[in-house]
Amino acid sequence: MTPAAPDRPAASPGALTPRPTPALRSSPPAPAPTPPSRRSPATPSPATPSPAAPAQAAPSPAAAARPRFGYGTNGLTDLRLDEALGLLADLGYDGVGLTLDHMHLDPLAPDLTARTARVARRLGELGLGATVETGGRYVLDPRRKHGPSLLDPDPGGRAARVGLLLRAVRVASDLGAHAVHCFSGVLPADTPPDEAWKRLASSLAPVLEAAEAARVPLAVEPEPGHLLATLDDFHHLRGLLGDPAPAVLGLTLDIGHCQCLEPLPPADCLRAAAPWVHHLQIEDMRRGVHEHLPLGDGEIDFPPVLAALAELTAAGYPGLTVVELPRHSHAGPELARSSLSFLRREAPAC
């Protein structure tokens, strides 16, 4: 269930008839592996800035005119990172949504700068772009999914999440990535929404400063069940932060989440959000049920969504549209293949 938020003005997506907003239902949780003993979630220490990332090859004029598809490494967790990148390049993907986690470019392990440089070289060799994602379930705490968050009652917990995001900004800069993804977290028990919004804005302030200095936009994802769950919530956060430029604070827009709970159809959500979009995620989903499904297994009408994506691309969107199937790593290679085939079939120009 989406936490209540303070009254605020809604964004103006145009004169369109909204769909009823459903009561959100979560899908049955997938069995979680027993997390290994990990280091304490201490705030990562600042790292010495590393040399600029090697320039990735510019896309050809034909490639620049079409959407650029990627696949999320959180759906390929049974593969080593180098194997996952090679697979995606072989299949014809344009890039990767790289989730920083213990199995793929662990942000808390030693020698992060050197390891990031190796990944940057590999991306360049394969001609893949990247967006850095920060949704690793247990990357900071082996016992709390996505904890601690930017809303944590413990200032030390919030600082640990801020430290992870600061590292993600440096990694993104070193990789030449399009953006850094993040999310708010779930409203903690016994925390008034007003207080949670203050924590979120305060926690993000240093991350935005670092992102602006690195020229890597921060792309906040509205996540069902989180404090910041909808496009309206994103615009509320913008207001609390003094309306940062879209080049600094933007959106990760998940097409499935639009189907799940936004009042507008996904294609109209994409058009309404266009000025702020820095990263796109795509999968299928059903109305009112937050469960990431393979493309074609849910209720989304994809041709209008892909038409809106083509419009966004023609208007200059340089980022990726990343297939997001974090509970399907057991079938990751086959789903990576079939997902790209689906997208190309539904939008032949892609």
Tab-separated table of C-alpha atoms in Angstrom:
chain	number	residue	atom	x	y	z
A	1	MET	CA	0.000	0.000	0.000
A	2	THR	CA	1.375	3.368	-0.958
A	3	PRO	CA	2.029	5.596	2.082
A	4	ALA	CA	0.014	8.779	2.300
A	5	ALA	CA	1.856	11.948	1.384
A	6	PRO	CA	1.167	15.614	2.215
A	7	ASP	CA	-1.180	17.541	-0.039
A	8	ARG	CA	0.633	19.012	-2.994
A	9	PRO	CA	-0.130	20.289	-6.471
A	10	ALA	CA	-0.183	17.623	-9.192
A	11	ALA	CA	1.910	17.815	-12.340
A	12	SER	CA	0.045	18.772	-15.496
A	13	PRO	CA	0.197	15.804	-17.869
A	14	GLY	CA	-2.439	17.225	-20.220
A	15	ALA	CA	-6.166	16.981	-20.619
A	16	LEU	CA	-6.438	13.214	-20.448
A	17	THR	CA	-8.975	11.059	-18.649
A	18	PRO	CA	-7.184	9.407	-15.733
A	19	ARG	CA	-7.656	5.763	-14.895
A	20	PRO	CA	-8.851	4.832	-11.394
A	21	THR	CA	-5.893	4.359	-9.082
A	22	PRO	CA	-6.067	0.831	-7.638
A	23	ALA	CA	-5.309	-0.341	-4.160
A	24	LEU	CA	-1.789	-1.677	-4.595
A	25	ARG	CA	-1.265	-5.390	-4.078
A	26	SER	CA	2.171	-6.907	-3.866
A	27	SER	CA	2.958	-10.113	-5.650
A	28	PRO	CA	3.876	-13.090	-3.459
A	29	PRO	CA	7.552	-12.615	-2.525
A	30	ALA	CA	10.045	-14.873	-4.190
A	31	PRO	CA	12.047	-17.028	-1.788
A	32	ALA	CA	15.096	-15.040	-0.743
A	33	PRO	CA	18.469	-16.761	-0.472
A	34	THR	CA	20.021	-16.894	2.954
A	35	PRO	CA	22.213	-13.798	2.983
A	36	PRO	CA	25.858	-14.418	3.801
A	37	SER	CA	27.645	-12.742	6.655
A	38	ARG	CA	28.609	-9.291	5.390
A	39	ARG	CA	30.475	-6.231	6.578
A	40	SER	CA	28.606	-3.730	8.717
A	41	PRO	CA	26.703	-1.061	6.744
A	42	ALA	CA	29.132	1.708	7.544
A	43	THR	CA	29.206	4.783	5.366
A	44	PRO	CA	31.705	4.261	2.524
A	45	SER	CA	34.631	6.622	2.747
A	46	PRO	CA	35.249	9.106	-0.049
A	47	ALA	CA	37.551	7.904	-2.768
A	48	THR	CA	40.193	9.802	-4.632
A	49	PRO	CA	38.765	10.958	-7.964
A	50	SER	CA	39.878	8.663	-10.737
A	51	PRO	CA	40.838	9.475	-14.309
A	52	ALA	CA	38.067	10.209	-16.762
A	53	ALA	CA	36.340	7.205	-18.288
A	54	PRO	CA	37.427	6.147	-21.749
A	55	ALA	CA	35.159	7.688	-24.342
A	56	GLN	CA	32.574	5.233	-25.604
A	57	ALA	CA	32.014	5.051	-29.336
A	58	ALA	CA	29.387	7.514	-30.545
A	59	PRO	CA	26.326	5.801	-32.019
A	60	SER	CA	25.893	5.921	-35.770
A	61	PRO	CA	23.258	8.352	-37.139
A	62	ALA	CA	20.903	5.413	-37.746
A	63	ALA	CA	21.401	4.092	-34.207
A	64	ALA	CA	20.955	7.561	-32.726
A	65	ALA	CA	17.526	7.787	-34.379
A	66	ARG	CA	16.110	4.718	-32.642
A	67	PRO	CA	15.527	3.812	-28.976
A	68	ARG	CA	18.499	2.245	-27.233
A	69	PHE	CA	17.615	-0.945	-25.360
A	70	GLY	CA	19.449	-2.472	-22.429
A	71	TYR	CA	19.004	-5.260	-19.915
A	72	GLY	CA	19.416	-5.043	-16.150
A	73	THR	CA	22.190	-7.003	-14.458
A	74	ASN	CA	19.810	-7.590	-11.528
A	75	GLY	CA	18.157	-10.104	-13.887
A	76	LEU	CA	21.484	-11.786	-14.686
A	77	THR	CA	22.837	-12.414	-11.202
A	78	ASP	CA	23.821	-16.023	-11.999
A	79	LEU	CA	26.332	-14.747	-14.563
A	80	ARG	CA	29.664	-13.091	-13.881
A	81	LEU	CA	29.574	-9.457	-14.892
A	82	ASP	CA	31.950	-9.892	-17.826
A	83	GLU	CA	29.843	-12.815	-19.081
A	84	ALA	CA	26.643	-10.784	-18.714
A	85	LEU	CA	28.083	-7.861	-20.665
A	86	GLY	CA	29.315	-10.164	-23.426
A	87	LEU	CA	25.914	-11.833	-23.647
A	88	LEU	CA	24.098	-8.526	-24.023
A	89	ALA	CA	26.499	-7.307	-26.697
A	90	ASP	CA	26.155	-10.583	-28.614
A	91	LEU	CA	22.357	-10.334	-28.494
A	92	GLY	CA	22.437	-6.814	-29.933
A	93	TYR	CA	21.640	-4.696	-26.888
A	94	ASP	CA	22.844	-1.099	-26.781
A	95	GLY	CA	23.626	-0.988	-23.087
A	96	VAL	CA	23.183	-2.265	-19.568
A	97	GLY	CA	21.472	-1.218	-16.360
A	98	LEU	CA	24.339	-2.019	-13.984
A	99	THR	CA	23.168	-2.661	-10.416
A	100	LEU	CA	26.018	-2.212	-7.943
A	101	ASP	CA	25.865	-5.339	-5.783
A	102	HIS	CA	28.112	-7.961	-4.231
A	103	MET	CA	28.092	-10.097	-7.403
A	104	HIS	CA	28.511	-7.250	-9.919
A	105	LEU	CA	30.991	-4.434	-9.224
A	106	ASP	CA	30.589	-4.559	-5.443
A	107	PRO	CA	30.607	-0.908	-4.299
A	108	LEU	CA	31.897	-1.816	-0.821
A	109	ALA	CA	34.760	-4.129	-1.791
A	110	PRO	CA	38.377	-2.904	-2.061
A	111	ASP	CA	39.874	-1.393	-5.214
A	112	LEU	CA	36.587	-0.003	-6.532
A	113	THR	CA	38.357	2.550	-8.725
A	114	ALA	CA	40.523	-0.059	-10.449
A	115	ARG	CA	37.626	-2.479	-10.859
A	116	THR	CA	35.449	0.271	-12.309
A	117	ALA	CA	38.185	1.153	-14.806
A	118	ARG	CA	38.232	-2.463	-16.005
A	119	VAL	CA	34.459	-2.439	-16.473
A	120	ALA	CA	34.694	0.871	-18.335
A	121	ARG	CA	37.214	-0.638	-20.734
A	122	ARG	CA	35.007	-3.674	-21.268
A	123	LEU	CA	31.957	-1.522	-21.988
A	124	GLY	CA	33.997	0.423	-24.501
A	125	GLU	CA	35.241	-2.739	-26.210
A	126	LEU	CA	31.680	-4.032	-26.517
A	127	GLY	CA	30.146	-0.694	-27.533
A	128	LEU	CA	27.699	-0.757	-24.605
A	129	GLY	CA	26.323	2.259	-22.769
A	130	ALA	CA	25.391	2.076	-19.083
A	131	THR	CA	23.214	3.462	-16.365
A	132	VAL	CA	24.259	2.824	-12.759
A	133	GLU	CA	21.465	1.396	-10.612
A	134	THR	CA	21.461	1.167	-6.823
A	135	GLY	CA	18.625	-1.263	-6.079
A	136	GLY	CA	20.694	-4.144	-4.719
A	137	ARG	CA	18.469	-5.775	-2.119
A	138	TYR	CA	21.062	-6.498	0.575
A	139	VAL	CA	24.066	-4.494	-0.545
A	140	LEU	CA	24.160	-2.479	2.709
A	141	ASP	CA	22.448	-4.755	5.215
A	142	PRO	CA	22.297	-8.574	4.955
A	143	ARG	CA	19.081	-8.698	6.975
A	144	ARG	CA	16.958	-5.825	5.635
A	145	LYS	CA	15.863	-5.659	2.019
A	146	HIS	CA	16.825	-2.243	0.598
A	147	GLY	CA	17.862	-1.112	4.063
A	148	PRO	CA	18.892	1.228	5.409
A	149	SER	CA	17.094	3.759	3.232
A	150	LEU	CA	17.198	7.516	2.860
A	151	LEU	CA	14.231	7.597	5.265
A	152	ASP	CA	15.799	5.529	8.026
A	153	PRO	CA	15.108	6.878	11.547
A	154	ASP	CA	18.792	6.294	12.391
A	155	PRO	CA	20.979	9.099	10.991
A	156	GLY	CA	23.816	6.592	10.636
A	157	GLY	CA	21.611	4.396	8.468
A	158	ARG	CA	20.700	7.318	6.231
A	159	ALA	CA	24.388	8.232	6.013
A	160	ALA	CA	25.224	4.704	4.833
A	161	ARG	CA	22.714	4.995	1.991
A	162	VAL	CA	24.000	8.465	1.103
A	163	GLY	CA	27.536	7.067	1.055
A	164	LEU	CA	26.456	4.320	-1.351
A	165	LEU	CA	24.884	6.892	-3.669
A	166	LEU	CA	28.011	9.046	-3.570
A	167	ARG	CA	30.053	6.022	-4.602
A	168	ALA	CA	27.531	5.299	-7.342
A	169	VAL	CA	27.981	8.827	-8.693
A	170	ARG	CA	31.750	8.339	-8.866
A	171	VAL	CA	31.326	4.940	-10.544
A	172	ALA	CA	28.898	6.438	-13.060
A	173	SER	CA	31.298	9.248	-13.839
A	174	ASP	CA	34.164	6.795	-14.338
A	175	LEU	CA	32.042	4.593	-16.599
A	176	GLY	CA	30.700	7.491	-18.653
A	177	ALA	CA	27.199	6.366	-17.610
A	178	HIS	CA	24.026	8.221	-18.559
A	179	ALA	CA	22.668	8.570	-15.002
A	180	VAL	CA	22.587	7.226	-11.447
A	181	HIS	CA	19.337	5.609	-10.336
A	182	CYS	CA	17.986	5.770	-6.779
A	183	PHE	CA	14.721	5.469	-4.819
A	184	SER	CA	13.258	6.818	-1.585
A	185	GLY	CA	12.531	3.691	0.440
A	186	VAL	CA	9.430	2.618	2.351
A	187	LEU	CA	7.899	4.946	4.937
A	188	PRO	CA	9.245	3.693	8.296
A	189	ALA	CA	6.760	2.703	10.979
A	190	ASP	CA	5.761	5.521	13.326
A	191	THR	CA	7.301	8.162	11.029
A	192	PRO	CA	4.954	10.959	9.931
A	193	PRO	CA	5.044	11.487	6.159
A	194	ASP	CA	6.103	15.122	6.573
A	195	GLU	CA	9.154	14.036	8.564
A	196	ALA	CA	9.993	11.342	6.006
A	197	TRP	CA	9.902	13.876	3.150
A	198	LYS	CA	12.269	16.121	5.115
A	199	ARG	CA	14.687	13.226	5.616
A	200	LEU	CA	14.533	12.386	1.917
A	201	ALA	CA	15.247	15.937	0.783
A	202	SER	CA	18.031	16.392	3.333
A	203	SER	CA	19.660	13.069	2.437
A	204	LEU	CA	19.607	13.757	-1.291
A	205	ALA	CA	21.114	17.242	-1.032
A	206	PRO	CA	24.793	16.098	-0.895
A	207	VAL	CA	24.149	13.486	-3.580
A	208	LEU	CA	22.730	16.122	-5.911
A	209	GLU	CA	25.735	18.338	-5.241
A	210	ALA	CA	28.101	15.501	-6.138
A	211	ALA	CA	26.058	14.531	-9.195
A	212	GLU	CA	26.057	18.090	-10.484
A	213	ALA	CA	29.826	18.361	-9.988
A	214	ALA	CA	30.329	15.057	-11.837
A	215	ARG	CA	27.837	16.034	-14.552
A	216	VAL	CA	25.937	12.804	-13.989
A	217	PRO	CA	22.193	13.285	-13.444
A	218	LEU	CA	20.470	11.664	-10.485
A	219	ALA	CA	17.405	9.740	-11.687
A	220	VAL	CA	14.908	9.037	-8.882
A	221	GLU	CA	12.548	6.112	-9.420
A	222	PRO	CA	8.929	6.240	-8.224
A	223	GLU	CA	8.520	2.808	-6.667
A	224	PRO	CA	5.169	1.235	-5.686
A	225	GLY	CA	4.922	0.979	-1.913
A	226	HIS	CA	7.643	3.578	-1.293
A	227	LEU	CA	7.213	7.097	0.030
A	228	LEU	CA	8.010	8.414	-3.448
A	229	ALA	CA	5.693	6.139	-5.414
A	230	THR	CA	4.256	8.227	-8.235
A	231	LEU	CA	5.082	10.995	-10.692
A	232	ASP	CA	3.222	13.443	-8.464
A	233	ASP	CA	5.502	12.410	-5.593
A	234	PHE	CA	8.551	13.110	-7.758
A	235	HIS	CA	7.326	16.631	-8.456
A	236	HIS	CA	6.695	17.118	-4.726
A	237	LEU	CA	10.333	16.191	-4.065
A	238	ARG	CA	11.474	18.640	-6.727
A	239	GLY	CA	9.613	21.381	-4.911
A	240	LEU	CA	11.177	20.485	-1.569
A	241	LEU	CA	14.632	20.647	-3.165
A	242	GLY	CA	14.051	24.038	-4.753
A	243	ASP	CA	13.228	22.765	-8.255
A	244	PRO	CA	16.696	21.632	-9.412
A	245	ALA	CA	17.348	21.693	-13.133
A	246	PRO	CA	16.265	18.525	-14.957
A	247	ALA	CA	19.902	18.009	-15.934
A	248	VAL	CA	20.672	17.503	-12.223
A	249	LEU	CA	17.552	15.831	-10.796
A	250	GLY	CA	15.451	13.690	-13.074
A	251	LEU	CA	13.487	10.477	-13.292
A	252	THR	CA	13.953	6.798	-13.667
A	253	LEU	CA	10.559	5.964	-15.143
A	254	ASP	CA	9.490	2.328	-14.938
A	255	ILE	CA	6.813	1.566	-17.548
A	256	GLY	CA	5.471	-1.336	-15.506
A	257	HIS	CA	5.024	0.877	-12.464
A	258	CYS	CA	2.960	3.260	-14.588
A	259	GLN	CA	0.675	0.359	-15.500
A	260	CYS	CA	0.538	-0.699	-11.857
A	261	LEU	CA	-0.604	2.506	-10.183
A	262	GLU	CA	-0.436	5.735	-12.193
A	263	PRO	CA	-3.772	7.347	-13.187
A	264	LEU	CA	-2.651	7.720	-16.810
A	265	PRO	CA	-1.806	4.936	-19.268
A	266	PRO	CA	1.925	4.185	-19.554
A	267	ALA	CA	2.379	5.940	-22.924
A	268	ASP	CA	0.824	9.125	-21.547
A	269	CYS	CA	2.948	8.865	-18.391
A	270	LEU	CA	6.042	8.745	-20.583
A	271	ARG	CA	4.989	11.841	-22.518
A	272	ALA	CA	4.128	13.710	-19.319
A	273	ALA	CA	7.454	12.804	-17.703
A	274	ALA	CA	9.569	13.432	-20.806
A	275	PRO	CA	11.323	16.641	-19.637
A	276	TRP	CA	12.746	14.855	-16.585
A	277	VAL	CA	13.449	11.325	-17.882
A	278	HIS	CA	17.091	10.194	-17.677
A	279	HIS	CA	16.538	6.444	-17.459
A	280	LEU	CA	13.746	4.081	-18.483
A	281	GLN	CA	12.917	0.605	-17.256
A	282	ILE	CA	10.497	-1.689	-19.048
A	283	GLU	CA	8.727	-4.947	-18.280
A	284	ASP	CA	5.135	-6.127	-18.252
A	285	MET	CA	2.799	-5.701	-15.286
A	286	ARG	CA	-0.847	-5.913	-14.240
A	287	ARG	CA	-2.946	-3.104	-12.839
A	288	GLY	CA	-2.668	-2.921	-9.060
A	289	VAL	CA	-0.102	-5.729	-8.726
A	290	HIS	CA	3.574	-4.854	-8.328
A	291	GLU	CA	5.082	-7.893	-10.034
A	292	HIS	CA	7.661	-7.558	-12.820
A	293	LEU	CA	6.618	-9.880	-15.654
A	294	PRO	CA	8.290	-10.863	-18.919
A	295	LEU	CA	7.172	-8.751	-21.855
A	296	GLY	CA	3.830	-9.997	-23.154
A	297	ASP	CA	2.823	-11.748	-19.914
A	298	GLY	CA	0.899	-8.823	-18.394
A	299	GLU	CA	-1.578	-6.157	-19.424
A	300	ILE	CA	0.530	-3.412	-21.031
A	301	ASP	CA	-0.335	-2.361	-24.580
A	302	PHE	CA	3.229	-1.991	-25.859
A	303	PRO	CA	2.852	-0.408	-29.338
A	304	PRO	CA	1.633	2.950	-27.894
A	305	VAL	CA	4.431	2.857	-25.304
A	306	LEU	CA	7.071	2.214	-27.942
A	307	ALA	CA	5.581	4.968	-30.133
A	308	ALA	CA	5.942	7.389	-27.209
A	309	LEU	CA	9.506	6.136	-26.696
A	310	ALA	CA	10.268	6.810	-30.365
A	311	GLU	CA	8.984	10.372	-29.905
A	312	LEU	CA	11.192	10.807	-26.837
A	313	THR	CA	14.211	9.490	-28.731
A	314	ALA	CA	13.538	11.769	-31.696
A	315	ALA	CA	13.381	14.698	-29.259
A	316	GLY	CA	16.913	13.905	-28.072
A	317	TYR	CA	16.664	11.352	-25.235
A	318	PRO	CA	20.132	9.721	-25.184
A	319	GLY	CA	19.562	7.206	-22.406
A	320	LEU	CA	18.655	3.554	-22.250
A	321	THR	CA	15.386	1.654	-21.957
A	322	VAL	CA	16.358	-1.285	-19.768
A	323	VAL	CA	14.413	-4.520	-19.382
A	324	GLU	CA	13.888	-4.958	-15.630
A	325	LEU	CA	13.267	-8.554	-14.493
A	326	PRO	CA	15.006	-8.828	-11.110
A	327	ARG	CA	13.271	-12.077	-10.106
A	328	HIS	CA	14.071	-13.965	-13.289
A	329	SER	CA	17.825	-14.557	-13.151
A	330	HIS	CA	17.216	-18.310	-13.333
A	331	ALA	CA	16.143	-17.733	-16.957
A	332	GLY	CA	18.150	-14.564	-17.564
A	333	PRO	CA	19.975	-15.403	-20.817
A	334	GLU	CA	16.825	-16.683	-22.551
A	335	LEU	CA	14.706	-13.761	-21.300
A	336	ALA	CA	17.353	-11.307	-22.461
A	337	ARG	CA	17.087	-12.840	-25.937
A	338	SER	CA	13.282	-13.016	-26.052
A	339	SER	CA	12.818	-9.526	-24.564
A	340	LEU	CA	14.846	-7.842	-27.285
A	341	SER	CA	13.022	-9.864	-29.942
A	342	PHE	CA	9.694	-8.762	-28.435
A	343	LEU	CA	10.656	-5.080	-28.425
A	344	ARG	CA	11.856	-5.231	-32.014
A	345	ARG	CA	8.734	-7.078	-33.098
A	346	GLU	CA	6.358	-4.611	-31.409
A	347	ALA	CA	8.279	-1.646	-32.818
A	348	PRO	CA	9.852	-2.760	-36.147
A	349	ALA	CA	11.779	0.501	-36.517
A	350	CYS	CA	13.710	-0.422	-33.350
